[in-house]
Structures are given as structure tokens and as C-alpha cells.
Amino acid sequence: MAPAPLLTTALHSLHLELGAKMVPFAGYQMPVQYPQGIIQEHLHTREQAGLFDVSHMGQIIVSGPTASAGLEKLLPIDLDTLPVNQQRYSLLTNQKGGVRDDVMVCRRGEADYLLVVNAACKSDDYAYLRAHLDPENSVEMLPDQALLALQGPASAAVMAKLAPDMAELKFMQACEGNIAGVRCLVTRSGYTGEDGFEISVAAQHVEMLARALLAFETVEMIGLGARDSLRLEAGLCLYGHELHADISPVEAGLGWTVAKSRRSEGKKAGNFPGADQILQQISGTLTRKRVALRSQEKAPIRAETELQSLSGETIGIVTSGCYSPVLESALAMAYVTSRFAKTGTQLQALVRGKARPVEVVDLPVVAHRYYY
Amino acid sequence: MSERKYTDQHEWLEADGELITVGITDFAQSELGDIVFVELPEEGAALKAGDEVIVIESVKAAGEVGSPLNGVVEAVNELLADAPETINEDPTGAGWLIKVRTDEAPDLSGFMDEASYKAFTEDC
């Protein structure tokens, strides 16, 4: 069977016009980099503002009389503590206590949520939500809705010029309104560790909006390559790498996503997929943990690289690796046996048969600069 | 110096008598993106055609470069240890990789000339 043809986003012609190098990603042709290259794009986002096309991600509206209770059966979240116009990071867990997907849950109304999910998981997530929410609720995928992310310290000044109300949002707050005359749902959030905004907009208007943002001298279009190194420096997980069906949120260091009320002594304890395993891990001990690793060398230590203790025992595996433009050295995330997870632990990564020294470092390696 | 020749592995070769300079092409550096690390063989190492003796790592990908011919490594580009980005900036000049001494004046007629290489990259 021939592989399915790749989809394109509504910004495809803009990407080509800007000289993007397009690569297949989660069924889409996506820009991995533009002519200035991944390192410059990365640094530009840290210093000024980067604009990312993330329209491949899934946007799913869940609404209806029992939408809140229905979502709480699938996510370890407490929606009673999530006000309207507020967004929260959560996880769709599985029965084994692993992760189906990570998801941003934005409360648009009392019983009306926008879920932003990973591109590679979106069809499965949609079917799963439909199957598990009571039929009086509506679950609707928004294929004609694009998503932009404007990230970096200059983002707020750009937003203040185009939509002053939006620039007032605090980290993880949401607001509907017009930007450059176009209706948008904006959240103050992102995937770089920087201050910034994510903008959900009808696909037919996204190019006009992108051009309005790119008209600012501080804003450059940024590809998926820099998106990956930015999120790694920020210590943020990527589904399919740090998160998957056989890794628990607690091992991933995301135990904080399990709301207090959903924990063992809470008033809505458990009752989400894999709750027994996950709650036991929160109060117990872990056999492996997610860590960040830094090398003194520049060559990236890539996913699947074996990690050893200094005595040569296999103790873990790399899940993502990049060259960190800020550290000017290789940076990776990995799972290691818990007793090797302490900051400062010296390990070795087996790269092409040679042991390269790496050190466990604290996450994030670049401090978050969210706007609270 | 002879005419520059090209391999289907996106290397270029330039012969000066029995000494062949080897690098990667502008097309290859552009495909790799920002290069951050280069591992070169030791001077004096014996090479057989096809041996993957050079590793070039970019932000995006790791590439291994095979030796295009038999010979002995006469020189390696020391500049690349501290400035691997030189390959991005000047792949066919300052960003050369190694110089190989061949046993006899090498026959480069089996490699592509510039026009054939250009046509080759258009199919990549």
C-alpha cells in the first residue's frame, strides 16, 4: 500500500515563499527550518520573537451537560478549580498508568472546553473522547482551525500593538477577541519556556494574521527544528519521546499534573485510567526517572542512545537530544535508573561505540520566563 | 589541480598529483543544516574506498562520509575541531575534510563532473 499523501497546513505557500525546508512530520509537510538555520532561529526566539505554525496539532471542542465530569474520567485533572478563560496542562492516561497523549485543556465556557492535542494522536484522541463521553455531549474536531504560536520576550510588545487586551493576559489565561481584525482564541502559553501566545484562528485567515505578525521587525518564522531545541532547553516533554504508553506521568516528572483532589486522600480520588498505578507511584518509589543530561561536547546525543554508569552497566536510554544553542553543548533528556538520577551524577553515553561523558543536570536548563 | 569531481555520496574530490582533497558539497551542507561536530580519521590512517571514516553531525542529523578511494590520510582539517560551522560557510574551500595520498596517480574518471552532479542533486 502506498503511504498516505502528506497533508499541508494553510500556511504551506508562505513556508515555501520564506524558503522553508519541508519535512514529513505526523502526516504533514512541516517546515523544519528556514534559510537562517536552526541555531539562529532558536536564538532569535530566545532574544526576540518567533512565530511557529503548529496547525498540524489537533483542536477538539468538548462541550455539553456532563463534559466536565466526562473529562475528569479521562484526565487526572480537577476542573472545579479551572475557571472559564483559563488553560491547564493535563494528560490522557491509559489503563496501565501510562500516557495516551498530553493535552492543553482550555475552559471556554462553563461546560465548553478546547483541547489541543498532538498531531500524531489527534484521530485516536478524537475517537477515544467520543467513545468515552456520554452521548448528550458534543465532541468536535476543528480541522479548519489553524494554530500559531508567538514566542519570545518581544511577543508581548507585538501583541500590545495588535490587540492590547490580549497583552494583558497572564500565563495560561485565555481570551477570545480580534487580532488584526480576525477572530481568534488566544492563550498565554507555549512550548519554548518563553513568554508568548498561542493563537487559534480560522485557517482561511491564518496567512493574513501570520503576515501581520511577521511585519514586526522582531518577529521571524521559526521551524520545528528550533521548536525541538527550545522545548528541550525548557525541560518540556515531547509525546512519543519522553511520554508514551509505557511511561507513567510520575516517572516523567509530571506527577504535579495529578490534581490534589484526585490523589489518594482527595475528595475526587482516583477514577481516571491507570489511577491505581499512578497514585501508588506518587506515594512510593520509582525505578526510573526522567533526567536532563549535558555533554561538554557539541555533537547531539540522539534518541535511543544507550546510557551507562561509569562502571559500564546499562542504566538508561536517551529519549531526545539536541545541540543547545544557549549552552553551546549537547543537551538530552533520558530515562535512567532512579539511583543515577541525582543532579551532578556522571554517566556515559554510547555514541557509535564510544563512551562520551555526560552529567545529570537540573531541568529546565534555561529558566522559564512566563508572564505571571 | 584537476577539475573537481563528485561522488553520489555528495563528496567532492580534487586531485593534485597523488594528493586528493575531499570535502562535502554545498548541497550536502545545506541538507545537513548547522554543523556542530566533525570526527576525522587520524593522519597516517590507511583508507579503503567505502570505509565510513568521517562523521559529520548537524543540529538535525548525523552523517557518515565514506572514503571515496584507497589511500593514506595525509592531512586532516584541524580547523574543524573548533569551528565545524566552516563546512556550512565554505564547503568547497576552507571547509575541506581530509587530504588522501594515493599509491599512484588516481583515476577520477569514474566520478561525476559538475554538470552530472548538478543533475544528480536535482533528483535528490
Coordinates of C-alpha atoms in Angstrom, one line a residue:
Chain A
M1 CA 0.0 0.0 0.0
A2 CA 1.3 3.4 -0.9
P3 CA 1.8 5.7 2.1
A4 CA -1.0 8.3 2.5
P5 CA -0.1 11.6 0.9
L6 CA 1.1 14.2 3.3
L7 CA -1.2 16.9 4.4
T8 CA -0.3 20.6 4.3
T9 CA -1.3 23.4 6.6
A10 CA -2.9 26.6 5.5
L11 CA 0.5 28.3 5.7
H12 CA 2.1 25.9 3.2
S13 CA 2.6 28.5 0.5
L14 CA 4.0 31.0 3.0
H15 CA 6.5 28.4 4.2
L16 CA 7.7 27.8 0.7
E17 CA 7.8 31.5 -0.1
L18 CA 10.1 32.0 3.0
G19 CA 12.4 29.3 1.8
A20 CA 11.5 26.7 4.4
K21 CA 12.9 23.2 4.2
M22 CA 9.8 21.0 4.4
V23 CA 9.9 17.5 6.1
P24 CA 7.2 14.9 6.8
F25 CA 6.0 15.2 10.4
A26 CA 3.0 13.4 11.9
G27 CA 1.4 13.1 8.4
Y28 CA 2.0 16.7 7.5
Q29 CA 4.6 18.5 5.4
M30 CA 6.0 20.9 8.0
P31 CA 8.9 23.4 8.0
V32 CA 11.9 22.1 9.9
Q33 CA 13.9 25.2 9.3
Y34 CA 14.1 28.4 7.2
P35 CA 17.2 29.8 5.5
Q36 CA 18.7 31.3 8.6
G37 CA 19.0 27.8 10.2
I38 CA 18.0 26.1 13.4
I39 CA 20.6 27.8 15.7
Q40 CA 19.8 31.3 14.5
E41 CA 16.1 30.6 14.7
H42 CA 16.5 29.3 18.2
L43 CA 18.5 32.3 19.4
H44 CA 16.1 34.7 17.7
T45 CA 13.2 33.2 19.7
R46 CA 15.1 33.5 23.0
E47 CA 16.1 37.1 22.2
Q48 CA 13.2 38.5 20.3
A49 CA 10.1 36.6 19.0
G50 CA 9.5 33.5 16.9
L51 CA 6.3 32.6 15.0
F52 CA 5.5 28.9 14.7
D53 CA 2.9 27.2 12.5
V54 CA 1.6 24.4 14.7
S55 CA -1.6 24.0 12.8
H56 CA -0.9 20.2 12.5
M57 CA -1.9 19.9 16.1
G58 CA -5.4 18.7 16.9
Q59 CA -8.0 21.1 18.2
I60 CA -11.0 19.4 19.7
I61 CA -14.0 21.0 21.3
V62 CA -15.7 19.1 24.1
S63 CA -19.0 20.6 25.4
G64 CA -22.2 19.5 26.9
P65 CA -24.0 19.0 30.2
T66 CA -21.6 16.3 31.5
A67 CA -18.5 17.4 29.7
S68 CA -16.6 18.3 32.9
A69 CA -17.4 15.0 34.7
G70 CA -16.7 13.1 31.5
L71 CA -13.2 14.7 31.0
E72 CA -12.4 14.1 34.7
K73 CA -12.9 10.4 34.0
L74 CA -10.1 10.5 31.4
L75 CA -7.7 13.1 32.8
P76 CA -6.3 13.4 36.4
I77 CA -7.5 17.0 36.5
D78 CA -9.8 18.9 38.8
L79 CA -12.0 21.1 36.5
D80 CA -13.7 22.6 39.6
T81 CA -10.5 24.6 40.0
L82 CA -10.2 25.6 36.4
P83 CA -12.0 28.9 35.8
V84 CA -13.5 29.9 32.5
N85 CA -10.8 31.5 30.2
Q86 CA -8.1 29.5 31.9
Q87 CA -6.0 26.7 30.4
R88 CA -4.2 23.8 32.1
Y89 CA -1.8 21.2 31.0
S90 CA -3.0 17.6 31.6
L91 CA -2.5 14.0 30.4
L92 CA -4.8 11.4 28.9
T93 CA -3.7 8.4 30.9
N94 CA -4.1 4.7 29.9
Q95 CA -5.2 1.7 32.0
K96 CA -1.6 0.7 32.6
G97 CA -0.8 4.0 34.2
G98 CA 1.0 5.2 31.0
V99 CA 0.2 8.2 28.8
R100 CA -2.0 8.2 25.7
D101 CA -1.3 11.9 25.0
D102 CA -0.5 15.2 26.6
V103 CA -3.1 17.9 26.2
M104 CA -3.8 21.5 26.9
V105 CA -7.3 21.9 28.3
C106 CA -8.8 25.4 27.8
R107 CA -12.1 26.2 29.5
R108 CA -14.0 28.4 27.1
G109 CA -17.3 28.3 29.0
E110 CA -18.9 26.6 32.0
A111 CA -19.3 23.3 30.0
D112 CA -17.2 24.1 27.0
Y113 CA -13.5 23.1 26.5
L114 CA -10.9 23.4 23.8
L115 CA -8.4 20.5 23.9
V116 CA -5.2 21.0 22.0
V117 CA -3.6 17.6 21.3
N118 CA -0.6 16.2 19.5
A119 CA -0.9 15.8 15.7
A120 CA 0.2 12.2 15.7
C121 CA -2.5 11.3 18.3
K122 CA -5.4 13.5 17.2
S123 CA -7.5 11.0 15.4
D124 CA -7.1 8.4 18.2
D125 CA -7.8 11.1 20.8
Y126 CA -11.0 12.2 19.0
A127 CA -12.3 8.6 18.7
Y128 CA -11.4 8.0 22.4
L129 CA -13.2 11.1 23.6
R130 CA -16.3 10.3 21.5
A131 CA -16.3 6.8 22.8
H132 CA -16.0 7.8 26.5
L133 CA -18.1 10.9 26.8
D134 CA -21.8 10.5 27.4
P135 CA -23.7 11.0 24.1
E136 CA -25.5 14.1 25.3
N137 CA -22.2 15.9 25.0
S138 CA -20.6 17.1 21.7
V139 CA -17.0 16.2 20.7
E140 CA -15.9 18.1 17.6
M141 CA -12.6 18.2 15.8
L142 CA -11.8 21.5 14.2
P143 CA -9.9 20.6 11.0
D144 CA -10.3 24.1 9.6
Q145 CA -8.8 25.8 12.6
A146 CA -5.2 26.8 12.4
L147 CA -2.8 27.3 15.3
L148 CA 0.1 29.8 15.6
A149 CA 2.5 30.3 18.4
L150 CA 4.2 33.6 19.0
Q151 CA 7.0 33.0 21.5
G152 CA 9.8 35.1 23.0
P153 CA 10.4 38.2 25.1
A154 CA 9.3 40.6 22.3
S155 CA 5.9 38.8 21.9
A156 CA 4.0 40.9 24.5
A157 CA 5.0 44.2 22.8
V158 CA 3.8 42.8 19.4
M159 CA 0.5 41.7 20.9
A160 CA 0.1 45.1 22.7
K161 CA 0.3 46.8 19.3
L162 CA -2.2 44.4 17.5
A163 CA -4.6 43.5 20.4
P164 CA -3.9 45.4 23.6
D165 CA -6.5 43.3 25.6
M166 CA -4.6 40.1 24.8
A167 CA -1.3 41.5 26.0
E168 CA -2.9 41.8 29.5
L169 CA -3.4 38.0 29.8
K170 CA -1.3 36.2 32.4
F171 CA 0.4 32.8 31.9
M172 CA -2.2 30.2 31.0
Q173 CA -5.1 32.6 30.7
A174 CA -7.3 32.6 27.6
C175 CA -9.3 35.2 25.8
E176 CA -11.4 35.4 22.7
G177 CA -11.1 38.6 20.5
N178 CA -9.8 40.2 17.4
I179 CA -6.2 40.4 16.3
A180 CA -5.6 42.5 13.1
G181 CA -9.4 42.3 12.5
V182 CA -9.5 38.5 12.7
R183 CA -11.4 36.5 15.4
C184 CA -9.0 34.4 17.5
L185 CA -8.8 32.4 20.7
V186 CA -5.6 33.4 22.4
T187 CA -3.9 31.7 25.3
R188 CA -0.8 33.0 27.0
S189 CA 1.3 29.8 26.7
G190 CA 3.7 28.0 24.6
Y191 CA 6.3 25.3 24.2
T192 CA 9.6 27.2 24.5
G193 CA 9.8 28.3 28.1
E194 CA 9.5 31.9 26.9
D195 CA 6.6 34.3 27.4
G196 CA 4.3 34.1 24.5
F197 CA 0.9 33.4 23.0
E198 CA -0.9 30.5 21.2
I199 CA -3.4 31.8 18.7
S200 CA -6.2 29.6 17.4
V201 CA -7.7 31.1 14.2
A202 CA -9.8 30.0 11.2
A203 CA -7.5 28.5 8.5
Q204 CA -8.8 30.9 5.9
H205 CA -7.5 33.9 7.9
V206 CA -4.2 32.5 9.2
E207 CA -2.0 33.6 6.4
M208 CA -3.2 37.2 6.7
L209 CA -2.6 37.1 10.5
A210 CA 0.8 35.4 10.1
R211 CA 1.9 38.2 7.7
A212 CA 0.6 40.9 10.1
L213 CA 2.8 39.3 12.9
L214 CA 5.8 38.9 10.6
A215 CA 5.6 42.6 9.6
F216 CA 7.1 43.4 13.0
E217 CA 10.9 43.6 12.9
T218 CA 11.2 41.5 16.0
V219 CA 9.2 38.5 14.6
E220 CA 10.7 35.7 12.5
M221 CA 9.2 32.5 11.3
I222 CA 10.7 29.5 13.2
G223 CA 10.7 25.8 12.2
L224 CA 10.2 22.6 14.0
G225 CA 13.9 22.1 14.4
A226 CA 14.3 25.1 16.7
R227 CA 10.9 24.3 18.4
D228 CA 12.5 21.0 19.5
S229 CA 15.7 22.5 20.9
L230 CA 13.8 25.3 22.6
R231 CA 11.5 22.9 24.3
L232 CA 14.4 20.7 25.3
E233 CA 16.2 23.6 27.0
A234 CA 12.9 24.4 28.7
G235 CA 12.7 20.9 30.0
L236 CA 9.3 20.2 28.3
C237 CA 8.3 16.7 27.3
L238 CA 7.5 15.5 23.8
Y239 CA 4.9 12.9 23.2
G240 CA 6.5 9.8 21.6
H241 CA 9.8 10.6 23.3
E242 CA 9.5 11.4 27.0
L243 CA 5.9 10.4 27.1
H244 CA 4.3 7.3 25.8
A245 CA 2.0 4.4 26.6
D246 CA 4.6 2.6 28.8
I247 CA 5.9 5.6 30.8
S248 CA 3.9 7.0 33.8
P249 CA 3.4 10.7 34.4
V250 CA 5.3 10.3 37.7
E251 CA 8.4 8.8 36.0
A252 CA 8.2 11.7 33.6
G253 CA 8.3 14.1 36.5
L254 CA 4.7 15.2 35.7
G255 CA 3.2 14.0 39.0
W256 CA 2.1 17.6 39.5
T257 CA -0.5 17.2 36.8
V258 CA -2.4 14.9 39.1
A259 CA -4.7 17.3 40.9
K260 CA -4.6 17.2 44.7
S261 CA -8.3 16.2 44.8
R262 CA -7.6 13.3 42.5
R263 CA -4.9 11.8 44.8
S264 CA -5.4 9.1 47.4
E265 CA -6.8 11.3 50.2
G266 CA -8.6 13.8 47.9
K267 CA -12.3 14.3 47.6
K268 CA -12.4 13.0 44.0
A269 CA -9.6 10.5 44.4
G270 CA -8.7 8.2 41.6
N271 CA -11.3 7.3 39.0
F272 CA -9.2 8.0 35.9
P273 CA -7.4 5.4 33.7
G274 CA -4.4 3.9 35.5
A275 CA -5.2 5.7 38.8
D276 CA -4.1 2.7 40.9
Q277 CA -0.6 2.5 39.4
I278 CA -0.1 6.3 39.2
L279 CA -1.3 7.1 42.7
Q280 CA 0.9 4.3 44.1
Q281 CA 3.9 5.8 42.3
I282 CA 3.2 9.2 43.7
S283 CA 3.5 7.9 47.3
G284 CA 6.0 5.2 46.6
T285 CA 9.4 4.8 44.9
L286 CA 10.2 4.9 41.2
T287 CA 12.5 2.5 39.4
R288 CA 13.4 5.1 36.7
K289 CA 13.1 8.8 36.3
R290 CA 13.4 11.4 33.5
V291 CA 16.5 13.5 33.7
A292 CA 18.4 16.0 31.6
L293 CA 21.9 15.3 30.5
R294 CA 24.6 17.7 29.4
S295 CA 27.7 16.9 27.5
Q296 CA 30.8 19.1 27.2
E297 CA 30.8 18.3 23.5
K298 CA 28.6 19.7 20.8
A299 CA 27.6 16.6 18.9
P300 CA 24.0 15.9 19.8
I301 CA 23.3 12.6 21.8
R302 CA 20.3 11.4 20.0
A303 CA 17.2 9.4 21.0
E304 CA 17.7 5.7 21.6
T305 CA 21.4 6.2 22.7
E306 CA 22.3 3.8 25.5
L307 CA 23.4 5.2 28.8
Q308 CA 25.9 3.5 31.1
S309 CA 27.1 4.1 34.6
L310 CA 30.9 4.8 34.9
S311 CA 31.3 1.1 35.6
G312 CA 29.8 0.2 32.3
E313 CA 26.4 -1.1 33.5
T314 CA 23.4 -0.1 31.2
I315 CA 21.2 2.2 33.3
G316 CA 19.1 4.1 30.8
I317 CA 18.2 5.4 27.4
V318 CA 18.1 8.8 25.8
T319 CA 14.7 9.9 24.6
S320 CA 15.5 13.2 22.9
G321 CA 18.8 15.0 22.2
C322 CA 19.8 18.3 20.5
Y323 CA 22.6 20.8 20.3
S324 CA 21.7 23.5 22.8
P325 CA 22.5 26.9 21.3
V326 CA 22.3 28.5 24.7
L327 CA 24.6 26.1 26.5
E328 CA 26.7 25.7 23.3
S329 CA 26.9 22.0 24.0
A330 CA 24.8 18.8 23.6
L331 CA 21.7 18.5 25.7
A332 CA 19.5 15.4 26.1
M333 CA 16.6 14.0 28.0
A334 CA 16.6 10.5 29.2
Y335 CA 15.2 7.9 31.5
V336 CA 17.7 6.4 34.0
T337 CA 17.5 4.0 36.9
S338 CA 16.5 6.2 39.9
R339 CA 19.8 5.9 41.8
F340 CA 21.6 7.6 38.9
A341 CA 19.0 10.4 38.6
K342 CA 20.6 12.8 41.1
T343 CA 21.9 16.1 39.7
G344 CA 25.6 16.0 39.2
T345 CA 25.8 12.3 38.5
Q346 CA 28.4 11.4 35.9
L347 CA 27.3 8.9 33.3
Q348 CA 28.4 7.9 29.8
A349 CA 26.5 7.8 26.6
L350 CA 27.5 5.2 24.0
V351 CA 27.8 7.0 20.7
R352 CA 29.0 4.9 17.8
G353 CA 30.6 2.5 20.2
K354 CA 32.5 5.2 22.1
A355 CA 31.6 6.3 25.7
R356 CA 31.0 10.0 25.9
P357 CA 30.9 11.6 29.3
V358 CA 27.6 13.2 30.3
E359 CA 26.3 14.8 33.5
V360 CA 22.8 14.8 35.0
V361 CA 21.7 18.5 35.2
D362 CA 18.6 20.2 36.6
L363 CA 15.6 21.0 34.4
P364 CA 14.9 23.4 32.9
V365 CA 18.5 24.3 31.9
V366 CA 17.2 27.7 30.7
A367 CA 14.9 29.4 33.3
H368 CA 11.3 29.8 32.2
R369 CA 10.2 33.4 31.6
Y370 CA 6.5 33.1 31.8
Y371 CA 4.3 36.2 32.5
Y372 CA 2.5 35.8 35.8
Chain B
M1 CA 44.8 21.0 -9.7
S2 CA 42.4 18.8 -11.6
E3 CA 38.8 19.5 -12.3
R4 CA 36.6 19.0 -9.3
K5 CA 34.8 15.7 -9.2
Y6 CA 31.8 14.5 -7.3
T7 CA 30.5 11.2 -5.7
D8 CA 26.9 10.0 -5.3
Q9 CA 27.6 10.4 -1.5
H10 CA 27.8 14.2 -2.0
E11 CA 31.5 14.4 -1.6
W12 CA 33.8 16.5 -3.8
L13 CA 37.4 15.5 -4.8
E14 CA 40.2 17.5 -6.2
A15 CA 43.4 15.9 -7.3
D16 CA 46.8 17.5 -7.1
G17 CA 49.1 14.7 -8.4
E18 CA 48.7 11.8 -5.9
L19 CA 47.2 14.0 -3.3
I20 CA 43.4 14.2 -3.3
T21 CA 41.4 16.7 -1.2
V22 CA 38.0 15.5 -0.1
G23 CA 35.1 17.6 1.2
I24 CA 31.3 17.6 1.2
T25 CA 29.3 19.6 -1.4
D26 CA 27.3 22.7 -0.9
F27 CA 24.2 20.6 -1.5
A28 CA 25.2 18.3 1.4
Q29 CA 26.0 21.0 3.9
S30 CA 22.7 22.7 3.0
E31 CA 20.8 19.4 3.6
L32 CA 22.5 18.8 6.9
G33 CA 21.9 22.3 8.2
D34 CA 24.1 23.8 11.1
I35 CA 27.1 21.5 11.6
V36 CA 28.2 21.2 15.2
F37 CA 30.7 18.3 15.2
V38 CA 33.1 16.6 12.9
E39 CA 35.1 13.5 13.6
L40 CA 38.0 12.9 11.2
P41 CA 40.4 10.0 10.9
E42 CA 44.0 10.1 12.2
E43 CA 46.7 11.3 10.0
G44 CA 48.5 8.3 8.6
A45 CA 45.4 6.1 8.7
A46 CA 45.0 3.7 5.8
L47 CA 41.7 4.1 4.0
K48 CA 39.8 1.8 1.7
A49 CA 37.1 3.1 -0.6
G50 CA 33.8 2.9 1.1
D51 CA 35.1 3.0 4.7
E52 CA 33.0 5.3 6.7
V53 CA 35.8 7.2 8.3
I54 CA 34.3 10.7 8.8
V55 CA 31.3 11.6 11.0
I56 CA 29.6 14.9 10.5
E57 CA 26.8 15.9 12.9
S58 CA 24.5 18.7 12.4
V59 CA 21.8 20.0 14.7
K60 CA 19.4 17.9 12.7
A61 CA 21.2 14.7 11.7
A62 CA 24.3 12.6 11.9
G63 CA 26.0 11.8 8.5
E64 CA 28.8 9.4 7.9
V65 CA 31.1 10.1 5.0
G66 CA 32.8 7.2 3.2
S67 CA 36.3 7.4 1.8
P68 CA 35.9 7.8 -2.0
L69 CA 39.2 6.0 -2.7
N70 CA 42.0 3.9 -1.4
G71 CA 45.0 5.7 0.2
V72 CA 46.5 7.1 3.3
V73 CA 45.4 10.2 5.2
E74 CA 48.0 12.8 4.6
A75 CA 46.3 15.7 6.4
V76 CA 43.1 16.5 8.2
N77 CA 41.4 19.9 8.5
E78 CA 42.3 20.8 12.1
L79 CA 40.2 23.9 11.9
L80 CA 37.0 21.9 12.0
A81 CA 37.5 20.7 15.6
D82 CA 36.8 24.1 16.9
A83 CA 34.9 25.6 14.0
P84 CA 32.8 22.8 12.4
E85 CA 30.5 25.5 11.0
T86 CA 33.3 26.3 8.5
I87 CA 31.8 23.5 6.4
N88 CA 28.5 25.4 6.2
E89 CA 30.2 28.6 5.4
D90 CA 32.7 27.4 2.8
P91 CA 32.2 23.7 2.0
T92 CA 34.4 23.6 -1.1
G93 CA 37.2 25.8 0.3
A94 CA 38.1 26.3 4.0
G95 CA 35.7 23.5 5.0
W96 CA 37.6 20.7 3.3
L97 CA 37.8 17.5 5.3
I98 CA 40.9 15.4 4.6
K99 CA 43.7 15.0 2.1
V100 CA 44.4 11.5 0.9
R101 CA 47.6 10.3 -0.7
T102 CA 47.0 7.6 -3.2
D103 CA 49.6 5.0 -4.3
E104 CA 49.6 6.1 -7.8
A105 CA 48.1 9.0 -9.7
P106 CA 44.4 8.2 -9.2
D107 CA 41.8 7.7 -11.9
L108 CA 38.9 10.0 -11.2
S109 CA 37.2 9.4 -14.4
G110 CA 34.5 7.2 -12.7
F111 CA 33.3 10.2 -10.7
M112 CA 30.7 12.8 -11.8
D113 CA 31.7 16.1 -13.2
E114 CA 29.9 19.3 -12.1
A115 CA 27.1 19.1 -14.7
S116 CA 26.3 15.4 -13.9
Y117 CA 26.4 16.1 -10.2
K118 CA 24.1 19.0 -10.6
A119 CA 21.6 16.8 -12.5
F120 CA 22.1 14.1 -9.8
T121 CA 21.1 16.5 -7.0
E122 CA 18.0 17.6 -8.8
D123 CA 16.7 14.1 -8.4
C124 CA 17.5 14.0 -4.6

